[in-house]
Short mmCIF file of C-alpha atoms in Angstrom, two decimals:
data_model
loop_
_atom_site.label_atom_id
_atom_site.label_comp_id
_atom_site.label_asym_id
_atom_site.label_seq_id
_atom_site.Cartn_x
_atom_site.Cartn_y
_atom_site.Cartn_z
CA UNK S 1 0.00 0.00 0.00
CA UNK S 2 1.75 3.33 -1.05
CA UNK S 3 2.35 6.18 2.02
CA UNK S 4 0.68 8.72 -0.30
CA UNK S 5 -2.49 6.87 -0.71
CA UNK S 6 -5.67 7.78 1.35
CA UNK S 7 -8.55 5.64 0.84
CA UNK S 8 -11.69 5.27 2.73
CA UNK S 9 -13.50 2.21 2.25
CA UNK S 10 -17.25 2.48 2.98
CA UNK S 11 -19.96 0.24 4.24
CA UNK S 12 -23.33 0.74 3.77
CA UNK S 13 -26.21 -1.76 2.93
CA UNK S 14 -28.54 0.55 1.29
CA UNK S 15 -26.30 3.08 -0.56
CA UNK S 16 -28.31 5.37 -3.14
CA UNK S 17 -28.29 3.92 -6.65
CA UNK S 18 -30.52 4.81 -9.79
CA UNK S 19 -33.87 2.51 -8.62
CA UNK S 20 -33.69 4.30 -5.28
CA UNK S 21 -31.87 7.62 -5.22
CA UNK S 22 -33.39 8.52 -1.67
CA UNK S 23 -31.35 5.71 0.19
CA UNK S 24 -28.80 7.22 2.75
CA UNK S 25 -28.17 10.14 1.18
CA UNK S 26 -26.12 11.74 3.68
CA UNK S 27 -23.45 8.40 2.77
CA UNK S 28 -23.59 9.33 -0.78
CA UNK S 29 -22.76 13.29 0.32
CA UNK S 30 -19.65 12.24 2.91
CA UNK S 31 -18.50 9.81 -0.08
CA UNK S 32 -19.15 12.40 -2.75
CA UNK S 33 -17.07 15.54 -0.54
CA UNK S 34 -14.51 13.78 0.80
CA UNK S 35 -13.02 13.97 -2.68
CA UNK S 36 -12.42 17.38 -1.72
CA UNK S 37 -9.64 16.38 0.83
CA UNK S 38 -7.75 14.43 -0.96
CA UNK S 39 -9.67 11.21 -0.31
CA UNK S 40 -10.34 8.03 -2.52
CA UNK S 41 -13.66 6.94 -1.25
CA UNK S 42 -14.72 3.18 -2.49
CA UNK S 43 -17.94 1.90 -1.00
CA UNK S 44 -18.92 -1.61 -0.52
CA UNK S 45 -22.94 -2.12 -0.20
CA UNK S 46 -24.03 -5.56 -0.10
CA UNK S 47 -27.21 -5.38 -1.21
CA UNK S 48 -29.78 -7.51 0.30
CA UNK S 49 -31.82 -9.86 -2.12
CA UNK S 50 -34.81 -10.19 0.11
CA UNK S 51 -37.64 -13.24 -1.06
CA UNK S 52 -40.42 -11.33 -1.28
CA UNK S 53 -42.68 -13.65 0.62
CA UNK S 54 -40.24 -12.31 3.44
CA UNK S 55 -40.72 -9.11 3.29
CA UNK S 56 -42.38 -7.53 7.00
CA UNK S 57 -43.34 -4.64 7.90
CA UNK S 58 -39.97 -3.67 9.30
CA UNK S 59 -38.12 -4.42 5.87
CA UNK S 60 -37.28 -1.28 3.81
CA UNK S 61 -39.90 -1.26 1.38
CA UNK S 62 -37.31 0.27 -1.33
CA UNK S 63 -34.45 -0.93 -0.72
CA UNK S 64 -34.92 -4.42 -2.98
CA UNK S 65 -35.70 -2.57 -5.82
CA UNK S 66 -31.82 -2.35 -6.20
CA UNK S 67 -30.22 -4.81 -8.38
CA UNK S 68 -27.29 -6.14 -7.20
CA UNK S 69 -23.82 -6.12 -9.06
CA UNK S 70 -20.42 -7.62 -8.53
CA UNK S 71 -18.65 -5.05 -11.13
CA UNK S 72 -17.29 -1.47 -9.86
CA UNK S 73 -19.91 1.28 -10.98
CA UNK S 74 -19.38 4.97 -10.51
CA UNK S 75 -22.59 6.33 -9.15
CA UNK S 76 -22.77 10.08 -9.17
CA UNK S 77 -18.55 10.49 -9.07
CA UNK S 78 -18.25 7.57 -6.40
CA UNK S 79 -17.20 3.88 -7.00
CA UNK S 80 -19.67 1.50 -5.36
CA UNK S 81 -19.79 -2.01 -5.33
CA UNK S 82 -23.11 -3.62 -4.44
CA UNK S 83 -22.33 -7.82 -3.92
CA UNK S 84 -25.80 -9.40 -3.40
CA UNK S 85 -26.52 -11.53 -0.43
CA UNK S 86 -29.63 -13.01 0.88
CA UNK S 87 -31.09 -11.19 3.28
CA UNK S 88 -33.49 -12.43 5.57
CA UNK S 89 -36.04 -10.45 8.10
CA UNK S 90 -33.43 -8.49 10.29
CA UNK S 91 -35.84 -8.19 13.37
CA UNK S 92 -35.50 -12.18 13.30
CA UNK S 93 -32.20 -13.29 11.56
CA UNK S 94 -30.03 -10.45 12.73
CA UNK S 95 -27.20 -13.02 13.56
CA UNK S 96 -27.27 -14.66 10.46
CA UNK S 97 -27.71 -11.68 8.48
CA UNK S 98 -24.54 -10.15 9.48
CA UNK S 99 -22.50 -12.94 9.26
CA UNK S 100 -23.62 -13.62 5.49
CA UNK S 101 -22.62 -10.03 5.23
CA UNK S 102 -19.20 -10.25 6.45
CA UNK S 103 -18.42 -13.02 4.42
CA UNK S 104 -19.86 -10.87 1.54
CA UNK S 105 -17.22 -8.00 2.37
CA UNK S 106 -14.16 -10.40 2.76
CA UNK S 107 -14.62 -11.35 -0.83
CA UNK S 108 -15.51 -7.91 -2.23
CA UNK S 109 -12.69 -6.35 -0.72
CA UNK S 110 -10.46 -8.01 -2.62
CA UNK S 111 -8.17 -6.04 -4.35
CA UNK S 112 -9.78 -2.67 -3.05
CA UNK S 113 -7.10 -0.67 -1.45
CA UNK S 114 -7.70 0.98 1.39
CA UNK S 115 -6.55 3.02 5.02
CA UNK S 116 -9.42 3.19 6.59
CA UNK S 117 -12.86 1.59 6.60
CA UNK S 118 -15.57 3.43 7.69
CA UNK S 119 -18.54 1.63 8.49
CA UNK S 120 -22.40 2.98 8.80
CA UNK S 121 -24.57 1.57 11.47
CA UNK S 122 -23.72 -0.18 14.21
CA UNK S 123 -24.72 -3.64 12.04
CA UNK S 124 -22.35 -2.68 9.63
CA UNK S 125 -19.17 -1.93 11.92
CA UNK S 126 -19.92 -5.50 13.46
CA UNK S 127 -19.82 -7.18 10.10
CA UNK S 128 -16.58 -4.69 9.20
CA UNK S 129 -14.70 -6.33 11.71
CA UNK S 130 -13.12 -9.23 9.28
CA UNK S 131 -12.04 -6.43 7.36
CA UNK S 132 -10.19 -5.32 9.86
CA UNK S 133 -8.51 -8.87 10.72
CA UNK S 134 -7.44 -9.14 7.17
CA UNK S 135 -6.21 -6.06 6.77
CA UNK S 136 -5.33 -3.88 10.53
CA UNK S 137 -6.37 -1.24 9.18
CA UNK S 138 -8.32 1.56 11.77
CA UNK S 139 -12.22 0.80 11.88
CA UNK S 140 -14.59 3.49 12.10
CA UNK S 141 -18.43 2.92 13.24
CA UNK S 142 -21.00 5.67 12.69
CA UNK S 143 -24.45 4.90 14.78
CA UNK S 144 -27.51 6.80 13.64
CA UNK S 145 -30.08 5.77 16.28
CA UNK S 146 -32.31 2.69 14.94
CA UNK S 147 -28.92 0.31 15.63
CA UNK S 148 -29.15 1.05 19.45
CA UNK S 149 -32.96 0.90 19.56
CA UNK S 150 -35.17 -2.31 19.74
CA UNK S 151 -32.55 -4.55 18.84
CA UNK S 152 -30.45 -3.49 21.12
CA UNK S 153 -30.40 -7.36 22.58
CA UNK S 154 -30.10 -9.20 19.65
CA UNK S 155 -26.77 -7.01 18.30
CA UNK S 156 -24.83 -7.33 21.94
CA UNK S 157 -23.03 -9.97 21.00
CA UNK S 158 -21.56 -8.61 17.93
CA UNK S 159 -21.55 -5.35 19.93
CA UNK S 160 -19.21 -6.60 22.60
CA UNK S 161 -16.45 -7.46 20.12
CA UNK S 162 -16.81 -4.39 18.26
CA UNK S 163 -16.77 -1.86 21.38
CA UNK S 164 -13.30 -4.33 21.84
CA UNK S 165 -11.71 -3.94 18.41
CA UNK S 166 -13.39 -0.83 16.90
CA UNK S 167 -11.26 2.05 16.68
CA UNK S 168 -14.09 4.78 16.32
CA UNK S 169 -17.34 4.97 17.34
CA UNK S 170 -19.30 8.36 16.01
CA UNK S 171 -22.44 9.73 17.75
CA UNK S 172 -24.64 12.00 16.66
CA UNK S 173 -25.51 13.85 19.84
CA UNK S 174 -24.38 13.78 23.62
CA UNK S 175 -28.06 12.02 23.83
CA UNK S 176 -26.70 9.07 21.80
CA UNK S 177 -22.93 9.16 23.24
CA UNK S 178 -24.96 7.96 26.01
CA UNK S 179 -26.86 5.43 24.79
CA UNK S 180 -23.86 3.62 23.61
CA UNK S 181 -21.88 3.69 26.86
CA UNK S 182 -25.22 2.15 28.52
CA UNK S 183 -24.48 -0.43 25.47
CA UNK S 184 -20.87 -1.12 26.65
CA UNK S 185 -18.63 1.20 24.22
CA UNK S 186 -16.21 2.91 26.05
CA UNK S 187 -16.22 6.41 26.61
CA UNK S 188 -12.53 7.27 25.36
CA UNK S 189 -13.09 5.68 21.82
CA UNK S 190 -16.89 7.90 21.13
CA UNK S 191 -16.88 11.19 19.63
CA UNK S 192 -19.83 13.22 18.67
CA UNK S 193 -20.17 14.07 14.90
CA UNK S 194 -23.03 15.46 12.65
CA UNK S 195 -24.77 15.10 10.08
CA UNK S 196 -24.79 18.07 8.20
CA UNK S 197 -26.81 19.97 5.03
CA UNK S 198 -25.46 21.44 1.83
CA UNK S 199 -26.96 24.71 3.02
CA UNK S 200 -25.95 26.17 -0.59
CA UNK S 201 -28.46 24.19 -1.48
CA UNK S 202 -31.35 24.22 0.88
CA UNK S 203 -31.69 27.85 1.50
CA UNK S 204 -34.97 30.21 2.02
CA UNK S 205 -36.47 31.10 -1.58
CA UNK S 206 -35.28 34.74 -3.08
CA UNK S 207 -38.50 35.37 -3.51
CA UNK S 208 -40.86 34.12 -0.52
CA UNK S 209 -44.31 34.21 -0.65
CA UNK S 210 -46.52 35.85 0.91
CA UNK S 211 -48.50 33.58 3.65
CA UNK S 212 -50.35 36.17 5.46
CA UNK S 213 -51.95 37.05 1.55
CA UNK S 214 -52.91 33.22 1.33
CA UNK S 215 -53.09 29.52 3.37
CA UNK S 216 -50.47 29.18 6.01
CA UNK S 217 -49.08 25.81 5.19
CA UNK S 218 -47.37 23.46 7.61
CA UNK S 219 -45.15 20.49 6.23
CA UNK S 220 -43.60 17.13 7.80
CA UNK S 221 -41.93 15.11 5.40
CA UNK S 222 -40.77 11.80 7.23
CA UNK S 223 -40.66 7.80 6.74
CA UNK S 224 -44.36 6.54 7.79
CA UNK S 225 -43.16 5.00 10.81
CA UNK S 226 -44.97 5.01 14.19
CA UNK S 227 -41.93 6.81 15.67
CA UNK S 228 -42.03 9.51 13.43
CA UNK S 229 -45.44 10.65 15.39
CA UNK S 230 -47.21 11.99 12.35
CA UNK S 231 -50.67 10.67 13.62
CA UNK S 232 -49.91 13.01 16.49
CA UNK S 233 -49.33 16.31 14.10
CA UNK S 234 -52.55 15.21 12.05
CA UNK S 235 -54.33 15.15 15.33
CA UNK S 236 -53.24 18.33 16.56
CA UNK S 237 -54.15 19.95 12.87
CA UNK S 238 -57.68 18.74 13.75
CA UNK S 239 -57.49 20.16 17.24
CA UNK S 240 -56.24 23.67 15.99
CA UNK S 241 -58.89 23.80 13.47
CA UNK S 242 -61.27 23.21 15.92
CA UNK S 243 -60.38 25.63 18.27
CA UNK S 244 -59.34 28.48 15.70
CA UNK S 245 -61.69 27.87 12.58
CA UNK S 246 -60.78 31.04 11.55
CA UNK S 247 -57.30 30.25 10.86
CA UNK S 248 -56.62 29.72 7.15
CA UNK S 249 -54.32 27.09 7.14
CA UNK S 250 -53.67 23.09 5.64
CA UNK S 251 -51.42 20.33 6.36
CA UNK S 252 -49.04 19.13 3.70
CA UNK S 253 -47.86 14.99 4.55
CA UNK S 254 -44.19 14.36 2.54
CA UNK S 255 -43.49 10.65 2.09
CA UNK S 256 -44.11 6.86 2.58
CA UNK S 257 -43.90 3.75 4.48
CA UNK S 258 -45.58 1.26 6.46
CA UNK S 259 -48.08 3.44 8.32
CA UNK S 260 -49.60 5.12 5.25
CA UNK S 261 -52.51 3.44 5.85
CA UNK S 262 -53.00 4.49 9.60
CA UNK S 263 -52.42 8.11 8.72
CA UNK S 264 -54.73 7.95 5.40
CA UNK S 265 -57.21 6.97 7.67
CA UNK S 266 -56.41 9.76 9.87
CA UNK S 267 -56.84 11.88 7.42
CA UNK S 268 -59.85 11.19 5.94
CA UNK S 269 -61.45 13.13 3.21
CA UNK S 270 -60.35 16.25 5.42
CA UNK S 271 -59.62 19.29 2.12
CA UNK S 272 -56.94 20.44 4.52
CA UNK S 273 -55.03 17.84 4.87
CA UNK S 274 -52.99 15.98 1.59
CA UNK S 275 -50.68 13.22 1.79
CA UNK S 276 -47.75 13.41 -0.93
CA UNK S 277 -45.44 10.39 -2.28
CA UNK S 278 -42.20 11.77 -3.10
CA UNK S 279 -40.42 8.72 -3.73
CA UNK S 280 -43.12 8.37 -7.05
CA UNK S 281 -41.49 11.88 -7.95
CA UNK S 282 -39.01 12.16 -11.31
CA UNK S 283 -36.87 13.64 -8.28
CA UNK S 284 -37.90 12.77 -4.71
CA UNK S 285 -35.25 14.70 -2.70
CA UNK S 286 -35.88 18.28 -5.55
CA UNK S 287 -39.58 17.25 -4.18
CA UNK S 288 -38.53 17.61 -0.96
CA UNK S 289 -36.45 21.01 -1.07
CA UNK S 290 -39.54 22.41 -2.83
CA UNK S 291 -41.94 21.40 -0.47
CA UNK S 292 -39.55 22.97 2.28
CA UNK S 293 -39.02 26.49 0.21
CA UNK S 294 -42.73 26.97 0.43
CA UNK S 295 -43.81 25.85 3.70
CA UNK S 296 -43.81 27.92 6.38
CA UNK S 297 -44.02 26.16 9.60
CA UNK S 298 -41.72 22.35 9.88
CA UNK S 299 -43.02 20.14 12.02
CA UNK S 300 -41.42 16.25 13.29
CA UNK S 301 -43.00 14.80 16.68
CA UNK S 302 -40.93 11.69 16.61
CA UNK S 303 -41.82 9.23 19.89
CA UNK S 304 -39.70 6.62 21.58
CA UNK S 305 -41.31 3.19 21.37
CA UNK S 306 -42.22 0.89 24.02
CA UNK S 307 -38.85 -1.18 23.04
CA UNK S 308 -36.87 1.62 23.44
CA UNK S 309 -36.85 2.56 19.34
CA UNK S 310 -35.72 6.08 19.07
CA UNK S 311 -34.09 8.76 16.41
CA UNK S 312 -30.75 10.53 15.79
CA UNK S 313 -31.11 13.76 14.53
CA UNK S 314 -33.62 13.93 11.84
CA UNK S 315 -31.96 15.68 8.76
CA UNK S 316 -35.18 16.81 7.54
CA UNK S 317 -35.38 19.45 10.55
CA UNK S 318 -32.18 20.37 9.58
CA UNK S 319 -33.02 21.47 6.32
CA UNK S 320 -35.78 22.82 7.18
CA UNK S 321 -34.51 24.94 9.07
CA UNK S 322 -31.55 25.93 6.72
CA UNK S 323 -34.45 27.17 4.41
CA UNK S 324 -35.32 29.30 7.56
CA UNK S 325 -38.23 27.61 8.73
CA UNK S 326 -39.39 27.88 12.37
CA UNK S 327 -39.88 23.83 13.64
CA UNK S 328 -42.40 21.83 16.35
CA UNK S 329 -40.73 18.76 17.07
CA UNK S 330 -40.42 16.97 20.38
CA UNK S 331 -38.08 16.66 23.32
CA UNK S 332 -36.41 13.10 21.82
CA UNK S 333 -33.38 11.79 21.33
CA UNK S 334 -30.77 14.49 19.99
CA UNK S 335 -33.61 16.74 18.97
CA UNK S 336 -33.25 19.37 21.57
CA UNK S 337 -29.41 19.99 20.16
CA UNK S 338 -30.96 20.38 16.75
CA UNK S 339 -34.28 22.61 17.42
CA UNK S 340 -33.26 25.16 19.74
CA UNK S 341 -36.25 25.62 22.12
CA UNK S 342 -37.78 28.93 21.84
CA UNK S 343 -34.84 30.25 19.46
CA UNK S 344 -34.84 28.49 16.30
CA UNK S 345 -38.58 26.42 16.65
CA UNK S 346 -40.88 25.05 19.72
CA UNK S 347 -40.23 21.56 21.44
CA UNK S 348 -43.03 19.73 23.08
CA UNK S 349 -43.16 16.69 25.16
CA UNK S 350 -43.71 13.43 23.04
CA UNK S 351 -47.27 12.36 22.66
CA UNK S 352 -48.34 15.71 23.68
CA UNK S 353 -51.33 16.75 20.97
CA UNK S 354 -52.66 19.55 22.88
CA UNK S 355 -49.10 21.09 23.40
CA UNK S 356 -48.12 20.49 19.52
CA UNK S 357 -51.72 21.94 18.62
CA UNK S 358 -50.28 24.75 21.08
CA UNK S 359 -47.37 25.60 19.06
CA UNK S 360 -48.79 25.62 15.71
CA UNK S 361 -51.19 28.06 16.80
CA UNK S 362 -48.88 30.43 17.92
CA UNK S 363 -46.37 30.07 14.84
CA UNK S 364 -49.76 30.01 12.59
CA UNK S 365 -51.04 33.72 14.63
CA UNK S 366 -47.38 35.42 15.47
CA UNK S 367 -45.64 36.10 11.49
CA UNK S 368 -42.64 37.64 13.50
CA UNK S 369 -42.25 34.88 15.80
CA UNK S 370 -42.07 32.51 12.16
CA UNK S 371 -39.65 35.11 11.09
CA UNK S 372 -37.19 35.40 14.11
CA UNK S 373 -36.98 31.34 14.28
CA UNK S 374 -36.26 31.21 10.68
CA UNK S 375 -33.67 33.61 10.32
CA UNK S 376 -32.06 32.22 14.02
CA UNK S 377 -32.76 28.15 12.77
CA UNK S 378 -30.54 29.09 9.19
CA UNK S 379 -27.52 30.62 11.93
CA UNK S 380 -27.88 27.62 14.09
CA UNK S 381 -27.48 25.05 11.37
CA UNK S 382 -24.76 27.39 9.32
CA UNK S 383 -22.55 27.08 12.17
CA UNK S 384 -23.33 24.02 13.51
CA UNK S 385 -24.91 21.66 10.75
CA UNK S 386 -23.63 22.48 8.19
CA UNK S 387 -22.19 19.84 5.43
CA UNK S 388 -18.98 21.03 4.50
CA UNK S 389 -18.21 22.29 8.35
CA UNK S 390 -18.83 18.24 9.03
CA UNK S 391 -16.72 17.41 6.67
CA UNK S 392 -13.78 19.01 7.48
CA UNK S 393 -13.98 17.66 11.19
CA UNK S 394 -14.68 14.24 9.41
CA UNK S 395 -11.27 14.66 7.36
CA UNK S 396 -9.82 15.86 10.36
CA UNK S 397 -10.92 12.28 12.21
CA UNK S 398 -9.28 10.57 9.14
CA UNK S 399 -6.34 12.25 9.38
CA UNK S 400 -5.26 11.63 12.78
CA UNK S 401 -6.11 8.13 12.12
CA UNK S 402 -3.46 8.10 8.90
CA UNK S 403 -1.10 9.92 11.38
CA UNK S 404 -1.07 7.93 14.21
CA UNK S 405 -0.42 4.47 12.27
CA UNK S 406 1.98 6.24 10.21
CA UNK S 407 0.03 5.81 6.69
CA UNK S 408 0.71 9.05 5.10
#
């Protein structure tokens, strides 16, 4: 391996590709501006080949759309192998499934060179570790939430090794630095690092228009997942309309998933209310920024589940609120480092209707209080959130890693 080289090697399972662009974007943008720094990123997805009379609930409903491939494809400026591997249900087979998929990166790695590997979710960094047997070099585990939720049990096998061997182990808030000490990681190897927004890119419109001349919109775009707590935002629409009929305003529903059909029954036949599928769209995440531009009030009122199942810190109220939007979300998870209560949006307790119906009252009746959030919630994630900021502390992590085994 030549001193000059500096190669990141990648592990995702559902990296974007043309049949589902959407997947783990925020991969696709490290592996994409890393570049920058003088990087060679190569990622390895295996990509699961799921029997469809398999497929629960809990399975990624896009994800098998993706056809596997054992040849190197460049994907939007990034080489990405995607070795197929039969996948079955994680919430049952979690063992199995990442022990198929370390097998499946031993033989794609083959001839990939590489300093570091940098696996994504906490599955991933488990399966990662034959990589690191064959080759010593430094392995890096980003956890995003779901991998320290509900199966929690089932991984602490795996986990116990890894927390052992693992070089790295990235958070994304001091909420989830926690939550993997509780799982056995020690303290010294866990450093917190974000997820950030190209906020060249999702920015307030030149040209806003004019809500006080016209419907006051609010927006939540999200996965249709119980946790996400839309049925509790749809609820608290109704509420507010209720108790302000006055108020000239609709609810705008962004995305898809397994509890479509909980929250179309919510809805009803209610005209102020629509539910939108962006991943139909010629371009779901141009679909997205759109529907962000000309909102003017973001709400996300994720909930922890009874098995513990929590979030990270939702990108979607990042960029919303680098296009200036004032947010309602709750007080979960890393949220409350992300919304800044009473500067940059409102937090309310989880599960609380009233108190979300609460907040979009006063957003929907105070224009200056939208306003002052907005312009505060664009600082906050400019400074703070913001992609290329991330990525320089990411290089920096690399770096020191190259350094201290005397790579470069």
């Amino acid at each position: 391996m030549s001193k000059q080289s500096k190669s990141i090697l990648y592990i995702r399972e559902y990296f974007p590709g043309r049949s589902n662009p959407s997947a783990s974007s925020w991969v696709l943008s490290q592996a994409q501006s890393i570049q920058n720094y003088g990087y060679n990123p190569v990622v390895i997805s295996p990509t699961p080949v799921v029997p469809r009379m398999l497929l629960d609930s809990d399975s990624p409903k896009h994800a098998w759309r993706q056809t596997p491939s054992n040849r190197l494809e460049n994907y939007l400026g990034v080489n990405v192998l995607r070795p197929g591997f039969l996948k079955l249900p994680s919430k049952r087979f979690l063992r199995y499934n990442m022990y198929v998929m370390s097998k499946v990166l031993e033989q794609a790695s083959k001839g990939i060179s590489h300093d570091i590997v940098h696996a994504h979710f906490g599955h991933a960094g488990v399966a990662a570790l034959r990589l690191k047997e064959i080759y010593n070099t430094p392995l890096i585990t980003s956890f995003y939430g779901y991998d320290l939720g509900s199966d929690l049990p089932k991984l602490m096998y795996g986990y116990r090794e890894l927390a052992s061997k693992g070089d790295l182990f990235l958070a994304l808030s001091e909420d989830m630095k926690r939550d993997l000490v509780k799982a056995g990681f020690p303290e010294q190897k866990i450093a917190i690092h974000h997820l950030g927004v190209d906020v060249n890119r999702f920015k307030p419109l030149s040209s806003p228009h004019e809500s006080s001349q016209s419907v006051l919109t609010f927006l939540t775009v999200a996965s249709f997942h119980e946790r996400k707590g839309i049925h509790f935002v749809i609820e608290a629409f109704k509420r507010l309309k209720a108790m302000h009929p006055s108020l000239n305003v609709r609810l705008r529903v962004v995305g898809d998933g397994p509890y479509k059909q909980v929250l179309t029954g919510l809805i009803g036949n209610d005209p102020d209310m629509e539910m939108l599928n962006n991943f139909t769209a010629t371009d779901p995440r141009k679909m997205v920024l759109d529907e962000m531009q000309n909102c003017d009030v973001f709400i996300l009122t994720s909930k922890t589940m009874p098995d513990g199942d929590k979030e990270g810190t939702p990108v979607v109220l990042m960029e919303a609120q680098a296009c200036s939007k004032a947010c309602i979300s709750t007080k979960h998870a890393g949220i409350p480092e992300l919304v800044l209560d009473g500067q940059t949006g409102i937090l309310t307790e989880e599960e609380d209707v009233d108190g979300i119906a609460r907040a979009m009252y006063l957003l929907a009746a105070n224009e200056d209080k939208r306003t002052m959030f907005g312009r505060k919630a664009r600082e906050h994630i400019s400074h703070n959130f913001n992609h290329e900021v991330q990525m320089e502390k990411l290089q920096n992590i690399y770096d020191e890693f190259l350094l201290d085994t005397k790579r470069i």
